[in-house]
Amino acid sequence: MGEPGSTKFQVDLRRHLREQKVERRLIELICEIAEASKYIINSIRTGDLGVAGTSNLYGEEQLELDVLSDRILQKRLKSSGVVSSVVSEENNDIMQFNCENDVCYSVAYDPLDGSSLVDVNLAVGTILSIYQGDNILLPGRQQAAALYILYGPRTTLVYSTGNGVHEFAMNQLMEYTLVKENITIDGVGGIYSPGGQRNLYTSGTEKYVRSLEESGHKLRYSGGFVPDINQVLMKGRGIFMYPHLQGRPQGKLRLLYELNPMAFLIEQAGGAASNGRMPILDIVPEGIDMCSPVFIGCREDVAMAEKFIAAED
Ligand code: AHG
Ligand code: MN
Ligand code: MN
C-alpha cells in the first residue's frame, strides 16, 4: 500500500479509498462525511451542554448536540450532489435530495449515538449505512459501505466498502490517516458487553451470559454502542449484545441506523451479527424505525448465543 518510501501512517482517507478502487462518487460521499465529522467533534468538544429550546450566554437558541450533529451531516449530504435518499435517527421521514449523477447513494445514519453520555464525558459516535440507488429499506447485506466515527480520547473513523475493515485516526491537522488495515476478529473469549436490564433477560440469554461469565469473559460495557463495538473490533475478540427483553421483544437498537452498519463492519472483519436466530444483515426492514435484538462479535460467541436462544427462548 502506498508509493515507494511512504509509510502507512501517511495514507489519508481519500488516497486509501482510491487505492481500494472504490467507486468515484462513493469516495466523494465518504470524504464529505469525514469533513462533517470535524464539525461534529468540534461541537462535542466545545458546545454548551444546553437543552433544545433554551438560549446560551449570547442569547442564541441552543440545539441539543444530536440535533446539531444531524443538521451538520444533513447539510453536507445534501450539497454533495451524490446522495438521493437520506434517513436519520433524528428525523422520522425519508428525505429526497437532488442527485445529478448517474450513480447516486442513499444514507441511513445515527448522527450522535450515545448523546446522553456527553454530559458525563464518555465516548460517543456517528454511525452511517450507505446503499447504492435510492432505496434504503433493503437488507443490510446490500450496503455499499458502512462506517462509524468514534469521538473518544482520539477521533477515529472505521470504514468498509466490502473489502475489509480499515481504521483511521484524526491527526493534528484534522485529517484522517490510516492506522490499521484489514482488521480481523478471530480470537475467542475475552470480553462481553451486555446491554439492557439483566433482570429483564429471558432465560436463554440469562443462561448464555452466565456461561460467558463462567468461562472467564470480562465485563466491558460503556453504554455507548460505538465505543463498545469498537472495543470488540480492535481487540479482535468478544461479544456485544442488546438482547430481546421481557416486555421489549425487539430490544432497543435500531436496524437501519445502528445494527446494519455495525453488522456489515463486523462481518467484514470475520465476525458475526445475529438477532439470536438469523443474521442481522438478512433481515428485511419493515420500516425505518425497526428495532432488533443483537448479538454481535466473534463468531463462536455469537453461535453460542444462538444455541442458548434456540434451546430456551
Ligand atoms: P442513542 O443515544 O442514539 O439513543 O442510542 C444509545 C444506545 C447505544 O449507544 C447503547 O448501546 C444503548 O443505547 C444503551 O442503552 P441502555 O442505556 O439501555 O444500556
Ligand atoms: Mn443511537
Ligand atoms: Mn442518536
mmCIF file of C-alpha atoms and ligand atoms in Angstrom:
data_model
loop_
_atom_site.group_PDB
_atom_site.id
_atom_site.type_symbol
_atom_site.label_atom_id
_atom_site.label_comp_id
_atom_site.label_asym_id
_atom_site.label_seq_id
_atom_site.Cartn_x
_atom_site.Cartn_y
_atom_site.Cartn_z
ATOM 1 C CA MET A 1 0.000 0.000 0.000
ATOM 2 C CA GLY A 2 1.321 3.457 -0.852
ATOM 3 C CA GLU A 3 4.095 4.873 -3.011
ATOM 4 C CA PRO A 4 7.687 3.732 -2.512
ATOM 5 C CA GLY A 5 9.221 5.364 0.509
ATOM 6 C CA SER A 6 5.912 6.268 2.122
ATOM 7 C CA THR A 7 4.774 4.807 5.395
ATOM 8 C CA LYS A 8 1.272 3.551 6.095
ATOM 9 C CA PHE A 9 0.739 6.409 8.528
ATOM 10 C CA GLN A 10 0.894 8.857 5.625
ATOM 11 C CA VAL A 11 -2.021 7.276 3.799
ATOM 12 C CA ASP A 12 -5.001 9.554 4.122
ATOM 13 C CA LEU A 13 -8.605 8.501 3.765
ATOM 14 C CA ARG A 14 -9.111 9.685 0.165
ATOM 15 C CA ARG A 15 -5.956 8.014 -1.023
ATOM 16 C CA HIS A 16 -6.876 4.794 0.726
ATOM 17 C CA LEU A 17 -10.326 4.794 -0.889
ATOM 18 C CA ARG A 18 -8.756 5.375 -4.308
ATOM 19 C CA GLU A 19 -6.257 2.589 -3.792
ATOM 20 C CA GLN A 20 -9.132 0.313 -2.817
ATOM 21 C CA LYS A 21 -10.704 1.195 -6.189
ATOM 22 C CA VAL A 22 -13.870 2.443 -4.545
ATOM 23 C CA GLU A 23 -16.396 3.960 -6.959
ATOM 24 C CA ARG A 24 -15.656 7.679 -7.529
ATOM 25 C CA ARG A 25 -18.945 9.064 -6.158
ATOM 26 C CA LEU A 26 -18.745 6.831 -3.108
ATOM 27 C CA ILE A 27 -15.271 8.260 -2.397
ATOM 28 C CA GLU A 28 -16.761 11.763 -2.565
ATOM 29 C CA LEU A 29 -19.546 10.764 -0.213
ATOM 30 C CA ILE A 30 -17.275 9.169 2.395
ATOM 31 C CA CYS A 31 -14.927 12.171 2.269
ATOM 32 C CA GLU A 32 -17.886 14.543 2.761
ATOM 33 C CA ILE A 33 -18.897 12.556 5.822
ATOM 34 C CA ALA A 34 -15.330 12.739 7.135
ATOM 35 C CA GLU A 35 -15.466 16.539 6.656
ATOM 36 C CA ALA A 36 -18.778 16.764 8.513
ATOM 37 C CA SER A 37 -17.307 14.831 11.433
ATOM 38 C CA LYS A 38 -14.790 17.643 12.017
ATOM 39 C CA TYR A 39 -17.661 19.997 12.805
ATOM 40 C CA ILE A 40 -19.413 17.404 14.925
ATOM 41 C CA ILE A 41 -16.294 16.766 17.010
ATOM 42 C CA ASN A 42 -15.903 20.492 17.441
ATOM 43 C CA SER A 43 -19.464 20.853 18.760
ATOM 44 C CA ILE A 44 -18.967 17.949 21.143
ATOM 45 C CA ARG A 45 -15.714 19.387 22.465
ATOM 46 C CA THR A 46 -16.738 22.979 22.843
ATOM 47 C CA GLY A 47 -20.526 23.204 22.612
ATOM 48 C CA ASP A 48 -22.677 24.118 25.551
ATOM 49 C CA LEU A 49 -24.418 21.138 27.051
ATOM 50 C CA GLY A 50 -27.666 23.008 26.616
ATOM 51 C CA VAL A 51 -31.118 21.748 26.090
ATOM 52 C CA ALA A 52 -33.004 22.441 22.866
ATOM 53 C CA GLY A 53 -35.233 25.478 23.121
ATOM 54 C CA THR A 54 -33.088 27.285 25.707
ATOM 55 C CA SER A 55 -30.648 30.068 24.908
ATOM 56 C CA ASN A 56 -26.937 30.306 25.606
ATOM 57 C CA LEU A 57 -24.788 33.082 27.052
ATOM 58 C CA TYR A 58 -25.218 35.141 23.884
ATOM 59 C CA GLY A 59 -28.961 34.760 23.718
ATOM 60 C CA GLU A 60 -28.767 32.367 20.768
ATOM 61 C CA GLU A 61 -31.022 29.373 20.723
ATOM 62 C CA GLN A 62 -29.132 26.205 21.577
ATOM 63 C CA LEU A 63 -29.555 22.930 19.875
ATOM 64 C CA GLU A 64 -29.093 19.584 21.516
ATOM 65 C CA LEU A 65 -25.888 18.003 20.270
ATOM 66 C CA ASP A 66 -27.670 15.227 18.417
ATOM 67 C CA VAL A 67 -29.907 17.730 16.605
ATOM 68 C CA LEU A 68 -26.874 19.857 15.755
ATOM 69 C CA SER A 69 -24.910 16.824 14.515
ATOM 70 C CA ASP A 70 -27.893 15.834 12.407
ATOM 71 C CA ARG A 71 -28.028 19.272 10.769
ATOM 72 C CA ILE A 72 -24.285 19.248 10.059
ATOM 73 C CA LEU A 73 -24.476 15.863 8.351
ATOM 74 C CA GLN A 74 -27.695 16.567 6.511
ATOM 75 C CA LYS A 75 -26.306 19.769 5.011
ATOM 76 C CA ARG A 76 -23.159 18.022 3.790
ATOM 77 C CA LEU A 77 -25.043 15.073 2.333
ATOM 78 C CA LYS A 78 -27.447 17.396 0.560
ATOM 79 C CA SER A 79 -24.721 19.527 -1.013
ATOM 80 C CA SER A 80 -22.596 16.521 -2.007
ATOM 81 C CA GLY A 81 -24.663 16.009 -5.161
ATOM 82 C CA VAL A 82 -24.238 12.235 -4.920
ATOM 83 C CA VAL A 83 -26.999 11.467 -2.427
ATOM 84 C CA SER A 84 -30.631 10.833 -3.320
ATOM 85 C CA SER A 85 -32.344 9.488 -0.161
ATOM 86 C CA VAL A 86 -31.440 10.133 3.443
ATOM 87 C CA VAL A 87 -32.923 8.945 6.674
ATOM 88 C CA SER A 88 -31.676 9.900 10.110
ATOM 89 C CA GLU A 89 -32.445 8.700 13.610
ATOM 90 C CA GLU A 90 -33.333 12.321 14.376
ATOM 91 C CA ASN A 91 -35.865 12.549 11.561
ATOM 92 C CA ASN A 92 -38.966 10.462 11.040
ATOM 93 C CA ASP A 93 -39.168 10.772 7.260
ATOM 94 C CA ILE A 94 -37.034 9.688 4.342
ATOM 95 C CA MET A 95 -35.706 12.884 2.723
ATOM 96 C CA GLN A 96 -35.166 13.097 -1.017
ATOM 97 C CA PHE A 97 -32.238 15.154 -2.298
ATOM 98 C CA ASN A 98 -31.271 16.231 -5.747
ATOM 99 C CA CYS A 99 -28.678 13.865 -7.200
ATOM 100 C CA GLU A 100 -27.408 14.903 -10.601
ATOM 101 C CA ASN A 101 -25.141 11.924 -11.112
ATOM 102 C CA ASP A 102 -25.686 8.653 -12.910
ATOM 103 C CA VAL A 103 -24.589 6.873 -9.725
ATOM 104 C CA CYS A 104 -26.370 8.004 -6.566
ATOM 105 C CA TYR A 105 -26.316 6.784 -2.998
ATOM 106 C CA SER A 106 -28.708 6.654 -0.069
ATOM 107 C CA VAL A 107 -27.656 7.060 3.509
ATOM 108 C CA ALA A 108 -29.174 5.995 6.836
ATOM 109 C CA TYR A 109 -27.403 7.410 9.871
ATOM 110 C CA ASP A 110 -27.352 7.998 13.590
ATOM 111 C CA PRO A 111 -25.719 11.436 13.865
ATOM 112 C CA LEU A 112 -24.718 11.103 17.505
ATOM 113 C CA ASP A 113 -25.157 7.749 19.115
ATOM 114 C CA GLY A 114 -24.941 7.821 22.891
ATOM 115 C CA SER A 115 -25.665 11.551 23.077
ATOM 116 C CA SER A 116 -26.832 11.174 26.672
ATOM 117 C CA LEU A 117 -23.224 10.223 27.545
ATOM 118 C CA VAL A 118 -21.746 13.565 26.509
ATOM 119 C CA ASP A 119 -22.557 15.302 29.798
ATOM 120 C CA VAL A 120 -20.679 12.592 31.712
ATOM 121 C CA ASN A 121 -17.812 12.838 29.215
ATOM 122 C CA LEU A 122 -17.939 9.280 27.893
ATOM 123 C CA ALA A 123 -17.221 8.353 24.282
ATOM 124 C CA VAL A 124 -19.882 8.763 21.588
ATOM 125 C CA GLY A 125 -20.038 8.227 17.836
ATOM 126 C CA THR A 126 -21.659 8.736 14.454
ATOM 127 C CA ILE A 127 -22.830 5.650 12.526
ATOM 128 C CA LEU A 128 -23.639 5.527 8.795
ATOM 129 C CA SER A 129 -25.019 2.973 6.384
ATOM 130 C CA ILE A 130 -24.738 3.570 2.609
ATOM 131 C CA TYR A 131 -26.660 1.923 -0.253
ATOM 132 C CA GLN A 132 -26.306 2.444 -3.964
ATOM 133 C CA GLY A 133 -29.532 3.734 -5.550
ATOM 134 C CA ASP A 134 -32.383 5.407 -3.725
ATOM 135 C CA ASN A 135 -33.863 2.530 -1.755
ATOM 136 C CA ILE A 136 -32.952 2.495 1.911
ATOM 137 C CA LEU A 137 -35.319 -0.241 3.048
ATOM 138 C CA LEU A 138 -33.095 -3.097 1.935
ATOM 139 C CA PRO A 139 -31.445 -5.919 3.891
ATOM 140 C CA GLY A 140 -28.115 -4.740 5.305
ATOM 141 C CA ARG A 141 -26.192 -7.217 3.186
ATOM 142 C CA GLN A 142 -26.818 -4.911 0.233
ATOM 143 C CA GLN A 143 -24.944 -1.989 1.795
ATOM 144 C CA ALA A 144 -22.303 -0.435 -0.434
ATOM 145 C CA ALA A 145 -20.428 0.832 2.596
ATOM 146 C CA ALA A 146 -20.678 1.253 6.344
ATOM 147 C CA LEU A 147 -18.680 3.434 8.677
ATOM 148 C CA TYR A 148 -18.530 4.958 12.102
ATOM 149 C CA ILE A 149 -16.657 7.797 13.688
ATOM 150 C CA LEU A 150 -15.724 7.420 17.322
ATOM 151 C CA TYR A 151 -15.268 10.557 19.406
ATOM 152 C CA GLY A 152 -13.156 9.259 22.253
ATOM 153 C CA PRO A 153 -9.833 10.456 23.652
ATOM 154 C CA ARG A 154 -8.878 10.247 19.962
ATOM 155 C CA THR A 155 -11.198 10.600 16.989
ATOM 156 C CA THR A 156 -11.140 7.566 14.734
ATOM 157 C CA LEU A 157 -13.017 6.565 11.603
ATOM 158 C CA VAL A 158 -13.618 2.933 10.692
ATOM 159 C CA TYR A 159 -14.995 2.030 7.264
ATOM 160 C CA SER A 160 -15.682 -0.851 4.943
ATOM 161 C CA THR A 161 -16.823 -0.860 1.339
ATOM 162 C CA GLY A 162 -16.991 -4.652 1.339
ATOM 163 C CA ASN A 163 -13.252 -5.103 1.025
ATOM 164 C CA GLY A 164 -12.050 -5.383 4.605
ATOM 165 C CA VAL A 165 -12.285 -3.033 7.574
ATOM 166 C CA HIS A 166 -9.890 -0.144 7.974
ATOM 167 C CA GLU A 167 -9.222 2.287 10.811
ATOM 168 C CA PHE A 168 -8.107 5.912 10.514
ATOM 169 C CA ALA A 169 -7.241 8.436 13.213
ATOM 170 C CA MET A 170 -7.634 12.186 13.063
ATOM 171 C CA ASN A 171 -4.266 13.935 13.256
ATOM 172 C CA GLN A 172 -3.439 17.460 14.480
ATOM 173 C CA LEU A 173 -4.416 18.855 11.067
ATOM 174 C CA MET A 174 -7.821 17.156 11.420
ATOM 175 C CA GLU A 175 -7.016 14.742 8.590
ATOM 176 C CA TYR A 176 -7.797 11.060 8.842
ATOM 177 C CA THR A 177 -4.702 8.923 8.342
ATOM 178 C CA LEU A 178 -4.515 5.155 8.188
ATOM 179 C CA VAL A 179 -3.850 3.313 11.442
ATOM 180 C CA LYS A 180 -4.820 -0.278 10.732
ATOM 181 C CA GLU A 181 -5.871 -2.113 7.579
ATOM 182 C CA ASN A 182 -7.874 -5.323 7.239
ATOM 183 C CA ILE A 183 -8.865 -5.596 10.871
ATOM 184 C CA THR A 184 -9.962 -9.090 11.895
ATOM 185 C CA ILE A 185 -11.913 -10.651 14.741
ATOM 186 C CA ASP A 186 -10.595 -14.133 15.256
ATOM 187 C CA GLY A 187 -9.931 -14.508 18.954
ATOM 188 C CA VAL A 188 -12.269 -16.431 21.184
ATOM 189 C CA GLY A 189 -13.403 -15.265 24.579
ATOM 190 C CA GLY A 190 -12.250 -12.193 26.379
ATOM 191 C CA ILE A 191 -14.876 -9.537 26.850
ATOM 192 C CA TYR A 192 -18.643 -9.227 26.929
ATOM 193 C CA SER A 193 -20.764 -6.081 26.670
ATOM 194 C CA PRO A 194 -24.310 -6.802 27.810
ATOM 195 C CA GLY A 195 -26.851 -4.042 27.134
ATOM 196 C CA GLY A 196 -30.333 -3.848 28.643
ATOM 197 C CA GLN A 197 -31.508 -4.604 32.157
ATOM 198 C CA ARG A 198 -30.340 -8.034 33.262
ATOM 199 C CA ASN A 199 -33.480 -8.709 35.330
ATOM 200 C CA LEU A 200 -35.473 -8.474 32.088
ATOM 201 C CA TYR A 201 -33.363 -11.037 30.213
ATOM 202 C CA THR A 202 -35.189 -14.131 29.005
ATOM 203 C CA SER A 203 -33.945 -17.476 30.306
ATOM 204 C CA GLY A 204 -31.896 -18.334 27.166
ATOM 205 C CA THR A 205 -29.993 -15.049 27.279
ATOM 206 C CA GLU A 206 -29.529 -15.219 31.039
ATOM 207 C CA LYS A 207 -28.033 -18.723 30.780
ATOM 208 C CA TYR A 208 -25.844 -17.597 27.900
ATOM 209 C CA VAL A 209 -24.456 -14.645 29.881
ATOM 210 C CA ARG A 210 -23.824 -16.895 32.866
ATOM 211 C CA SER A 211 -21.885 -19.280 30.615
ATOM 212 C CA LEU A 212 -19.756 -16.375 29.383
ATOM 213 C CA GLU A 213 -19.023 -15.363 32.959
ATOM 214 C CA GLU A 214 -18.179 -18.922 33.945
ATOM 215 C CA SER A 215 -15.732 -19.181 31.039
ATOM 216 C CA GLY A 216 -13.929 -16.070 32.280
ATOM 217 C CA HIS A 217 -15.219 -13.305 29.974
ATOM 218 C CA LYS A 218 -14.653 -9.871 31.480
ATOM 219 C CA LEU A 219 -17.433 -7.292 31.636
ATOM 220 C CA ARG A 220 -16.721 -4.239 29.450
ATOM 221 C CA TYR A 221 -19.797 -2.096 28.852
ATOM 222 C CA SER A 222 -19.629 1.688 28.442
ATOM 223 C CA GLY A 223 -23.241 2.254 27.350
ATOM 224 C CA GLY A 224 -22.067 3.726 24.053
ATOM 225 C CA PHE A 225 -22.679 1.439 21.102
ATOM 226 C CA VAL A 226 -19.810 2.847 19.015
ATOM 227 C CA PRO A 227 -17.051 2.550 21.645
ATOM 228 C CA ASP A 228 -18.410 -0.831 22.775
ATOM 229 C CA ILE A 229 -18.345 -2.221 19.223
ATOM 230 C CA ASN A 230 -15.003 -0.561 18.532
ATOM 231 C CA GLN A 231 -13.561 -2.373 21.522
ATOM 232 C CA VAL A 232 -14.621 -5.784 20.201
ATOM 233 C CA LEU A 233 -13.319 -4.929 16.729
ATOM 234 C CA MET A 234 -9.965 -3.544 17.825
ATOM 235 C CA LYS A 235 -9.294 -6.221 20.440
ATOM 236 C CA GLY A 236 -10.318 -8.792 17.823
ATOM 237 C CA ARG A 237 -12.458 -10.785 20.226
ATOM 238 C CA GLY A 238 -15.503 -10.687 22.471
ATOM 239 C CA ILE A 239 -19.206 -10.030 22.094
ATOM 240 C CA PHE A 240 -21.640 -7.128 22.388
ATOM 241 C CA MET A 241 -25.317 -7.811 22.923
ATOM 242 C CA TYR A 242 -28.502 -5.850 23.368
ATOM 243 C CA PRO A 243 -30.949 -8.738 23.615
ATOM 244 C CA HIS A 244 -34.699 -9.123 23.428
ATOM 245 C CA LEU A 245 -36.084 -8.313 26.870
ATOM 246 C CA GLN A 246 -39.211 -9.323 28.731
ATOM 247 C CA GLY A 247 -41.777 -6.747 27.632
ATOM 248 C CA ARG A 248 -39.419 -5.475 24.914
ATOM 249 C CA PRO A 249 -39.070 -8.335 22.398
ATOM 250 C CA GLN A 250 -37.339 -6.184 19.778
ATOM 251 C CA GLY A 251 -34.652 -4.879 22.139
ATOM 252 C CA LYS A 252 -33.612 -1.248 21.803
ATOM 253 C CA LEU A 253 -31.168 -0.790 18.964
ATOM 254 C CA ARG A 254 -32.332 0.268 15.528
ATOM 255 C CA LEU A 255 -31.726 -1.855 12.471
ATOM 256 C CA LEU A 256 -31.161 0.899 9.917
ATOM 257 C CA TYR A 257 -29.051 3.374 11.857
ATOM 258 C CA GLU A 258 -27.174 1.178 14.293
ATOM 259 C CA LEU A 259 -27.275 -2.546 13.625
ATOM 260 C CA ASN A 260 -26.886 -2.883 9.852
ATOM 261 C CA PRO A 261 -23.774 -0.720 9.570
ATOM 262 C CA MET A 262 -22.121 -2.382 12.590
ATOM 263 C CA ALA A 263 -23.087 -5.870 11.381
ATOM 264 C CA PHE A 264 -21.569 -5.093 7.967
ATOM 265 C CA LEU A 265 -18.283 -3.983 9.579
ATOM 266 C CA ILE A 266 -18.138 -6.912 11.999
ATOM 267 C CA GLU A 267 -18.883 -9.487 9.268
ATOM 268 C CA GLN A 268 -16.265 -7.861 7.059
ATOM 269 C CA ALA A 269 -13.790 -8.392 9.905
ATOM 270 C CA GLY A 270 -14.685 -12.096 10.058
ATOM 271 C CA GLY A 271 -17.114 -11.827 12.968
ATOM 272 C CA ALA A 272 -20.875 -12.399 13.080
ATOM 273 C CA ALA A 273 -24.034 -10.479 13.963
ATOM 274 C CA SER A 274 -27.330 -12.171 14.772
ATOM 275 C CA ASN A 275 -30.719 -11.287 16.212
ATOM 276 C CA GLY A 276 -30.453 -14.586 18.091
ATOM 277 C CA ARG A 277 -31.988 -16.590 15.263
ATOM 278 C CA MET A 278 -30.742 -15.176 11.959
ATOM 279 C CA PRO A 279 -28.036 -12.856 10.645
ATOM 280 C CA ILE A 280 -28.813 -9.158 11.163
ATOM 281 C CA LEU A 281 -27.775 -8.476 7.552
ATOM 282 C CA ASP A 282 -30.529 -10.760 6.179
ATOM 283 C CA ILE A 283 -33.406 -9.046 7.999
ATOM 284 C CA VAL A 284 -35.790 -7.299 5.595
ATOM 285 C CA PRO A 285 -36.597 -3.947 7.238
ATOM 286 C CA GLU A 286 -40.289 -3.438 7.946
ATOM 287 C CA GLY A 287 -39.870 0.292 8.446
ATOM 288 C CA ILE A 288 -37.240 2.912 9.098
ATOM 289 C CA ASP A 289 -37.612 2.710 12.869
ATOM 290 C CA MET A 290 -37.470 -1.084 13.158
ATOM 291 C CA CYS A 291 -35.554 -2.395 16.194
ATOM 292 C CA SER A 292 -33.961 -5.775 16.685
ATOM 293 C CA PRO A 293 -32.187 -7.736 19.395
ATOM 294 C CA VAL A 294 -28.483 -8.114 18.601
ATOM 295 C CA PHE A 295 -25.613 -10.455 19.433
ATOM 296 C CA ILE A 296 -22.516 -9.253 17.613
ATOM 297 C CA GLY A 297 -18.817 -10.036 17.781
ATOM 298 C CA CYS A 298 -16.636 -13.098 17.417
ATOM 299 C CA ARG A 299 -18.292 -15.949 15.512
ATOM 300 C CA GLU A 300 -18.020 -18.593 18.211
ATOM 301 C CA ASP A 301 -19.617 -16.374 20.845
ATOM 302 C CA VAL A 302 -22.479 -15.406 18.512
ATOM 303 C CA ALA A 303 -23.076 -19.058 17.546
ATOM 304 C CA MET A 304 -23.228 -19.943 21.239
ATOM 305 C CA ALA A 305 -25.828 -17.218 21.864
ATOM 306 C CA GLU A 306 -27.983 -18.650 19.046
ATOM 307 C CA LYS A 307 -27.711 -22.110 20.598
ATOM 308 C CA PHE A 308 -28.910 -20.965 24.023
ATOM 309 C CA ILE A 309 -31.760 -18.953 22.496
ATOM 310 C CA ALA A 310 -32.904 -21.814 20.253
ATOM 311 C CA ALA A 311 -32.952 -24.158 23.253
ATOM 312 C CA GLU A 312 -34.675 -21.862 25.755
ATOM 313 C CA ASP A 313 -36.471 -18.844 24.328
HETATM 314 P P1 AHG B 1 -28.970 6.870 21.179
HETATM 315 O O1 AHG B 1 -28.105 7.748 22.040
HETATM 316 O O2 AHG B 1 -28.687 7.111 19.710
HETATM 317 O O3 AHG B 1 -30.425 6.970 21.511
HETATM 318 O O4 AHG B 1 -28.566 5.331 21.434
HETATM 319 C C1 AHG B 1 -27.922 4.897 22.602
HETATM 320 C C2 AHG B 1 -27.803 3.399 22.527
HETATM 321 C C3 AHG B 1 -26.411 2.831 22.402
HETATM 322 O O5 AHG B 1 -25.375 3.755 22.355
HETATM 323 C C4 AHG B 1 -26.225 1.916 23.578
HETATM 324 O O6 AHG B 1 -25.691 0.705 23.193
HETATM 325 C C5 AHG B 1 -27.602 1.788 24.143
HETATM 326 O O7 AHG B 1 -28.380 2.840 23.661
HETATM 327 C C6 AHG B 1 -27.548 1.827 25.634
HETATM 328 O O8 AHG B 1 -28.808 1.586 26.135
HETATM 329 P P2 AHG B 1 -29.070 1.300 27.694
HETATM 330 O O9 AHG B 1 -28.972 2.645 28.348
HETATM 331 O O10 AHG B 1 -30.432 0.710 27.747
HETATM 332 O O11 AHG B 1 -27.976 0.348 28.172
HETATM 333 MN MN MN B 2 -28.281 5.544 18.596
HETATM 334 MN MN MN B 3 -28.588 9.094 18.299
#
